[in-house]
PDB file of C-alpha atoms in Angstrom:
ATOM      1  CA  MET A 291      48.156  35.310  42.405  1.00 94.00           C
ATOM      2  CA  ARG A 292      51.531  34.037  41.161  1.00 97.00           C
ATOM      3  CA  LYS A 293      52.549  35.366  37.788  1.00 98.00           C
ATOM      4  CA  LEU A 294      54.080  33.885  34.639  1.00 98.00           C
ATOM      5  CA  VAL A 295      55.054  36.747  32.334  1.00 98.00           C
ATOM      6  CA  PHE A 296      56.411  36.283  28.814  1.00 98.00           C
ATOM      7  CA  PHE A 297      58.649  38.882  27.177  1.00 98.00           C
ATOM      8  CA  LEU A 298      58.342  38.046  23.496  1.00 97.00           C
ATOM      9  CA  GLY A 299      59.656  39.508  20.273  1.00 93.00           C
ATOM     10  CA  PRO A 300      62.417  39.374  17.683  1.00 91.00           C
ATOM     11  CA  ALA A 301      66.152  39.673  18.295  1.00 87.00           C
ATOM     12  CA  GLY A 302      67.116  43.262  19.032  1.00 89.00           C
ATOM     13  CA  ALA A 303      63.706  44.377  20.259  1.00 92.00           C
ATOM     14  CA  GLY A 304      65.055  44.874  23.786  1.00 93.00           C
ATOM     15  CA  LYS A 305      62.945  42.270  25.556  1.00 95.00           C
ATOM     16  CA  THR A 306      65.822  41.121  27.772  1.00 95.00           C
ATOM     17  CA  THR A 307      66.724  44.661  28.854  1.00 95.00           C
ATOM     18  CA  LEU A 308      63.086  45.372  29.679  1.00 97.00           C
ATOM     19  CA  ALA A 309      62.562  42.114  31.570  1.00 98.00           C
ATOM     20  CA  LYS A 310      65.765  42.508  33.579  1.00 97.00           C
ATOM     21  CA  ALA A 311      64.870  46.059  34.598  1.00 97.00           C
ATOM     22  CA  LEU A 312      61.451  44.945  35.855  1.00 97.00           C
ATOM     23  CA  ALA A 313      62.787  41.795  37.525  1.00 97.00           C
ATOM     24  CA  ARG A 314      65.269  43.959  39.412  1.00 97.00           C
ATOM     25  CA  ARG A 315      62.469  46.242  40.620  1.00 95.00           C
ATOM     26  CA  ARG A 316      60.131  43.401  41.580  1.00 96.00           C
ATOM     27  CA  HIS A 317      62.608  40.646  42.507  1.00 95.00           C
ATOM     28  CA  ALA A 318      60.972  38.234  40.078  1.00 97.00           C
ATOM     29  CA  ALA A 319      62.814  35.130  38.880  1.00 98.00           C
ATOM     30  CA  LEU A 320      64.219  35.639  35.377  1.00 98.00           C
ATOM     31  CA  PHE A 321      64.460  32.908  32.724  1.00 98.00           C
ATOM     32  CA  ASP A 322      66.207  34.002  29.532  1.00 97.00           C
ATOM     33  CA  MET A 323      66.207  31.245  26.930  1.00 94.00           C
ATOM     34  CA  ASP A 324      69.526  32.477  25.511  1.00 91.00           C
ATOM     35  CA  THR A 325      71.215  32.249  28.900  1.00 93.00           C
ATOM     36  CA  LEU A 326      69.757  28.892  29.925  1.00 95.00           C
ATOM     37  CA  SER A 327      70.233  27.091  26.626  1.00 90.00           C
ATOM     38  CA  ARG A 328      73.603  28.541  25.577  1.00 88.00           C
ATOM     39  CA  PRO A 329      75.893  25.901  27.201  1.00 91.00           C
ATOM     40  CA  VAL A 330      73.853  23.053  25.739  1.00 91.00           C
ATOM     41  CA  SER A 331      73.568  24.665  22.308  1.00 90.00           C
ATOM     42  CA  GLU A 332      77.282  25.410  22.160  1.00 88.00           C
ATOM     43  CA  ALA A 333      78.127  21.826  23.102  1.00 93.00           C
ATOM     44  CA  ILE A 334      75.732  20.298  20.571  1.00 92.00           C
ATOM     45  CA  MET A 335      76.882  22.555  17.741  1.00 88.00           C
ATOM     46  CA  THR A 336      80.565  22.035  18.571  1.00 91.00           C
ATOM     47  CA  LEU A 337      80.163  18.242  18.725  1.00 89.00           C
ATOM     48  CA  SER A 338      78.405  18.463  15.373  1.00 89.00           C
ATOM     49  CA  GLY A 339      81.442  20.231  13.915  1.00 90.00           C
ATOM     50  CA  LEU A 340      79.478  23.454  13.499  1.00 83.00           C
ATOM     51  CA  ASP A 341      79.704  27.064  14.687  1.00 85.00           C
ATOM     52  CA  PRO A 342      78.910  27.116  18.441  1.00 85.00           C
ATOM     53  CA  ASN A 343      77.607  30.693  18.091  1.00 79.00           C
ATOM     54  CA  ASP A 344      75.046  29.744  15.440  1.00 77.00           C
ATOM     55  CA  ARG A 345      71.485  30.405  16.616  1.00 78.00           C
ATOM     56  CA  ASP A 346      69.814  30.932  13.273  1.00 74.00           C
ATOM     57  CA  SER A 347      70.571  28.098  10.842  1.00 78.00           C
ATOM     58  CA  ASP A 348      68.196  25.261  10.061  1.00 81.00           C
ATOM     59  CA  VAL A 349      70.641  22.817  11.691  1.00 82.00           C
ATOM     60  CA  TYR A 350      70.535  24.769  14.959  1.00 82.00           C
ATOM     61  CA  LYS A 351      66.747  24.868  14.879  1.00 84.00           C
ATOM     62  CA  ILE A 352      66.528  21.124  14.335  1.00 84.00           C
ATOM     63  CA  ARG A 353      69.112  20.088  16.949  1.00 89.00           C
ATOM     64  CA  CYS A 354      68.853  22.738  19.662  1.00 83.00           C
ATOM     65  CA  ARG A 355      65.817  24.986  19.415  1.00 88.00           C
ATOM     66  CA  ASP A 356      63.127  22.875  21.101  1.00 91.00           C
ATOM     67  CA  LEU A 357      65.546  21.680  23.767  1.00 93.00           C
ATOM     68  CA  GLY A 358      66.324  25.290  24.682  1.00 92.00           C
ATOM     69  CA  TYR A 359      62.662  26.120  25.100  1.00 95.00           C
ATOM     70  CA  ARG A 360      62.060  22.999  27.183  1.00 96.00           C
ATOM     71  CA  ILE A 361      64.942  23.806  29.534  1.00 96.00           C
ATOM     72  CA  THR A 362      63.669  27.370  29.932  1.00 97.00           C
ATOM     73  CA  MET A 363      60.059  26.451  30.567  1.00 98.00           C
ATOM     74  CA  ASP A 364      60.882  23.625  32.973  1.00 98.00           C
ATOM     75  CA  ALA A 365      62.943  26.020  35.103  1.00 98.00           C
ATOM     76  CA  ALA A 366      60.263  28.721  34.990  1.00 98.00           C
ATOM     77  CA  LEU A 367      57.424  26.317  35.811  1.00 98.00           C
ATOM     78  CA  GLU A 368      59.358  24.872  38.727  1.00 98.00           C
ATOM     79  CA  ASN A 369      59.522  28.357  40.230  1.00 98.00           C
ATOM     80  CA  VAL A 370      55.872  29.118  39.526  1.00 98.00           C
ATOM     81  CA  ASP A 371      55.011  25.859  41.273  1.00 98.00           C
ATOM     82  CA  LEU A 372      56.890  27.179  44.315  1.00 98.00           C
ATOM     83  CA  GLY A 373      54.896  30.411  44.238  1.00 97.00           C
ATOM     84  CA  VAL A 374      57.642  32.540  42.680  1.00 98.00           C
ATOM     85  CA  ASN A 375      56.723  35.028  39.944  1.00 98.00           C
ATOM     86  CA  ALA A 376      58.572  34.102  36.744  1.00 98.00           C
ATOM     87  CA  PHE A 377      59.622  36.338  33.847  1.00 98.00           C
ATOM     88  CA  VAL A 378      60.415  34.327  30.703  1.00 98.00           C
ATOM     89  CA  ILE A 379      62.309  35.788  27.727  1.00 98.00           C
ATOM     90  CA  GLY A 380      62.372  34.378  24.204  1.00 95.00           C
ATOM     91  CA  PRO A 381      60.893  34.712  20.713  1.00 92.00           C
ATOM     92  CA  PHE A 382      58.486  31.728  21.167  1.00 95.00           C
ATOM     93  CA  THR A 383      57.570  32.061  17.486  1.00 91.00           C
ATOM     94  CA  ARG A 384      56.063  28.592  17.010  1.00 92.00           C
ATOM     95  CA  GLU A 385      54.459  28.560  20.431  1.00 96.00           C
ATOM     96  CA  LEU A 386      52.575  31.794  19.728  1.00 96.00           C
ATOM     97  CA  GLU A 387      50.627  29.994  16.999  1.00 95.00           C
ATOM     98  CA  ASP A 388      49.109  27.441  19.413  1.00 97.00           C
ATOM     99  CA  PRO A 389      46.132  28.940  21.296  1.00 98.00           C
ATOM    100  CA  ALA A 390      46.311  26.258  23.999  1.00 97.00           C
ATOM    101  CA  TRP A 391      50.097  26.366  24.542  1.00 98.00           C
ATOM    102  CA  PRO A 392      50.106  28.253  27.900  1.00 98.00           C
ATOM    103  CA  GLU A 393      47.448  25.930  29.311  1.00 98.00           C
ATOM    104  CA  LYS A 394      49.368  22.846  28.209  1.00 98.00           C
ATOM    105  CA  GLU A 395      52.506  24.191  29.870  1.00 98.00           C
ATOM    106  CA  LEU A 396      50.700  24.917  33.143  1.00 98.00           C
ATOM    107  CA  LEU A 397      49.312  21.377  33.161  1.00 98.00           C
ATOM    108  CA  ARG A 398      52.888  20.161  33.615  1.00 98.00           C
ATOM    109  CA  ILE A 399      52.707  21.460  37.198  1.00 98.00           C
ATOM    110  CA  GLY A 400      49.039  20.552  37.668  1.00 98.00           C
ATOM    111  CA  VAL A 401      47.562  24.058  37.468  1.00 98.00           C
ATOM    112  CA  SER A 402      45.482  26.126  35.047  1.00 98.00           C
ATOM    113  CA  LEU A 403      44.998  29.721  33.951  1.00 97.00           C
ATOM    114  CA  ASN A 404      42.706  30.064  36.963  1.00 97.00           C
ATOM    115  CA  ASP A 405      45.670  29.479  39.266  1.00 98.00           C
ATOM    116  CA  VAL A 406      48.405  31.493  37.526  1.00 98.00           C
ATOM    117  CA  ASP A 407      48.209  35.000  36.087  1.00 98.00           C
ATOM    118  CA  VAL A 408      49.756  34.576  32.632  1.00 98.00           C
ATOM    119  CA  LYS A 409      50.680  37.741  30.748  1.00 98.00           C
ATOM    120  CA  ALA A 410      52.388  38.281  27.401  1.00 98.00           C
ATOM    121  CA  ILE A 411      54.355  41.359  26.368  1.00 98.00           C
ATOM    122  CA  LEU A 412      55.169  41.550  22.667  1.00 97.00           C
ATOM    123  CA  VAL A 413      58.208  43.830  22.480  1.00 96.00           C
ATOM    124  CA  SER A 414      58.928  45.417  19.100  1.00 93.00           C
ATOM    125  CA  LEU A 415      60.630  48.255  17.242  1.00 93.00           C
ATOM    126  CA  PRO A 416      59.069  50.482  14.565  1.00 89.00           C
ATOM    127  CA  ASN A 417      60.985  49.190  11.545  1.00 89.00           C
ATOM    128  CA  GLU A 418      63.775  46.994  10.201  1.00 88.00           C
ATOM    129  CA  GLN A 419      66.403  49.735  10.444  1.00 91.00           C
ATOM    130  CA  HIS A 420      65.822  50.063  14.195  1.00 89.00           C
ATOM    131  CA  TYR A 421      66.444  46.326  14.609  1.00 89.00           C
ATOM    132  CA  ARG A 422      69.590  46.395  12.492  1.00 91.00           C
ATOM    133  CA  GLU A 423      71.067  49.274  14.500  1.00 91.00           C
ATOM    134  CA  ARG A 424      70.263  47.615  17.841  1.00 91.00           C
ATOM    135  CA  ILE A 425      71.697  44.268  16.785  1.00 90.00           C
ATOM    136  CA  ARG A 426      74.825  45.876  15.332  1.00 91.00           C
ATOM    137  CA  ASP A 427      75.394  48.117  18.357  1.00 90.00           C
ATOM    138  CA  ARG A 428      75.176  45.345  20.932  1.00 88.00           C
ATOM    139  CA  GLY A 429      78.130  43.591  19.283  1.00 85.00           C
ATOM    140  CA  LEU A 430      77.341  39.974  20.211  1.00 84.00           C
ATOM    141  CA  ALA A 431      79.058  37.023  18.533  1.00 81.00           C
ATOM    142  CA  LEU A 432      75.642  35.362  18.348  1.00 79.00           C
ATOM    143  CA  ASP A 433      74.510  38.156  15.996  1.00 82.00           C
ATOM    144  CA  ALA A 434      77.219  37.731  13.340  1.00 83.00           C
ATOM    145  CA  TRP A 435      75.078  35.430  11.198  1.00 77.00           C
ATOM    146  CA  LYS A 436      72.105  37.800  11.454  1.00 86.00           C
ATOM    147  CA  LEU A 437      74.087  40.757  10.151  1.00 89.00           C
ATOM    148  CA  GLU A 438      75.868  38.754   7.445  1.00 87.00           C
ATOM    149  CA  ASN A 439      72.584  37.253   6.225  1.00 84.00           C
ATOM    150  CA  TRP A 440      70.317  40.212   6.867  1.00 89.00           C
ATOM    151  CA  ASN A 441      67.919  39.614   3.967  1.00 87.00           C
ATOM    152  CA  GLU A 442      67.180  36.125   5.217  1.00 83.00           C
ATOM    153  CA  PHE A 443      67.179  37.003   8.920  1.00 82.00           C
ATOM    154  CA  SER A 444      64.991  40.098   8.540  1.00 85.00           C
ATOM    155  CA  ARG A 445      62.043  37.891   7.610  1.00 83.00           C
ATOM    156  CA  SER A 446      61.915  36.891  11.284  1.00 82.00           C
ATOM    157  CA  LEU A 447      61.141  40.517  12.205  1.00 85.00           C
ATOM    158  CA  ALA A 448      57.594  40.361  10.859  1.00 81.00           C
ATOM    159  CA  VAL A 449      54.973  41.414  13.386  1.00 79.00           C
ATOM    160  CA  ARG A 450      53.466  38.339  15.018  1.00 86.00           C
ATOM    161  CA  GLU A 451      50.097  37.773  16.589  1.00 91.00           C
ATOM    162  CA  ILE A 452      49.729  36.165  20.001  1.00 95.00           C
ATOM    163  CA  ARG A 453      47.073  33.495  19.478  1.00 96.00           C
ATOM    164  CA  TRP A 454      47.059  32.278  23.070  1.00 98.00           C
ATOM    165  CA  LYS A 455      43.695  32.004  24.796  1.00 96.00           C
ATOM    166  CA  LEU A 456      44.314  34.903  27.156  1.00 97.00           C
ATOM    167  CA  PRO A 457      42.078  37.893  27.922  1.00 96.00           C
ATOM    168  CA  ALA A 458      42.917  41.013  25.914  1.00 96.00           C
ATOM    169  CA  SER A 459      43.905  42.639  29.216  1.00 96.00           C
ATOM    170  CA  SER A 460      46.700  40.049  29.578  1.00 98.00           C
ATOM    171  CA  ILE A 461      48.423  40.929  26.274  1.00 98.00           C
ATOM    172  CA  LEU A 462      50.491  44.067  25.722  1.00 97.00           C
ATOM    173  CA  SER A 463      52.073  45.261  22.472  1.00 96.00           C
ATOM    174  CA  PHE A 464      55.037  47.372  23.548  1.00 96.00           C
ATOM    175  CA  ASN A 465      56.926  49.709  21.201  1.00 94.00           C
ATOM    176  CA  ASN A 466      60.447  49.760  22.620  1.00 94.00           C
ATOM    177  CA  ALA A 467      61.973  52.444  20.396  1.00 93.00           C
ATOM    178  CA  GLY A 468      64.294  54.886  22.123  1.00 91.00           C
ATOM    179  CA  PRO A 469      65.786  54.688  25.608  1.00 90.00           C
ATOM    180  CA  LEU A 470      64.158  52.593  28.325  1.00 92.00           C
ATOM    181  CA  SER A 471      62.679  55.388  30.420  1.00 94.00           C
ATOM    182  CA  GLU A 472      61.080  55.355  33.844  1.00 95.00           C
ATOM    183  CA  GLU A 473      57.744  56.079  32.160  1.00 95.00           C
ATOM    184  CA  LYS A 474      58.069  52.967  29.981  1.00 95.00           C
ATOM    185  CA  LEU A 475      59.003  50.811  32.961  1.00 96.00           C
ATOM    186  CA  ARG A 476      56.020  52.049  34.934  1.00 96.00           C
ATOM    187  CA  GLN A 477      53.705  51.347  31.989  1.00 96.00           C
ATOM    188  CA  VAL A 478      54.801  47.715  31.810  1.00 97.00           C
ATOM    189  CA  GLU A 479      54.858  47.391  35.592  1.00 97.00           C
ATOM    190  CA  ARG A 480      51.211  48.551  35.748  1.00 97.00           C
ATOM    191  CA  PHE A 481      50.313  46.044  33.037  1.00 97.00           C
ATOM    192  CA  ILE A 482      51.856  43.171  34.997  1.00 97.00           C
ATOM    193  CA  TYR A 483      50.872  44.131  38.528  1.00 96.00           C
ATOM    194  CA  GLY A 484      47.839  46.421  38.141  1.00 92.00           C
ATOM    195  CA  ASP A 485      47.030  48.246  41.367  1.00 72.00           C
ATOM    196  CA  GLU A 486      49.899  46.411  43.071  1.00 69.00           C
ATOM    197  CA  SER A 487      52.311  48.545  41.010  1.00 51.00           C
ATOM    198  CA  GLU A 488      51.575  51.466  43.289  1.00 50.00           C
ATOM    199  CA  ALA A 489      52.336  49.446  46.428  1.00 46.00           C
TER     200      ALA A 489
END
């Protein structure tokens, strides 16, 4: 069965690194919201006379956030419709609150949870200090606001619950502290592919 796998979690959790490593092993299509929405977000923010690297302010969230998610999901769903396994990366904070959200998305291509194996991996780190070190060490311009406004940004690091109507076996909470080892990759690979992971 074709797969739609979500790599969820706060900035700095390592969801992109994890998803890319598994996509490379399994040749799955990868849809990173940051990558897909960046050109549009930069253009909108620049035309608005604002910082093109801003991804955290209220203005960004109003003008760009939903558009970025729509672009990402449309591209991922198009591939799922073609029978290609899709790995999708993003926080999806609002979407996690809607139990029916995955089903509503699948309806856009005329399918249901019976037709597509939807899985969700909630990637996290043990505490706020781990996030701060990861975000600082990766040295991205997009993270400047986060580090300069840490008290405000750190509220987004709260542990979230996936409320989607998925079986418990389709949801994985993944502690991504420390290096991304072969053992960790195999754990997530088994979660996604089950017995196929040994093939």
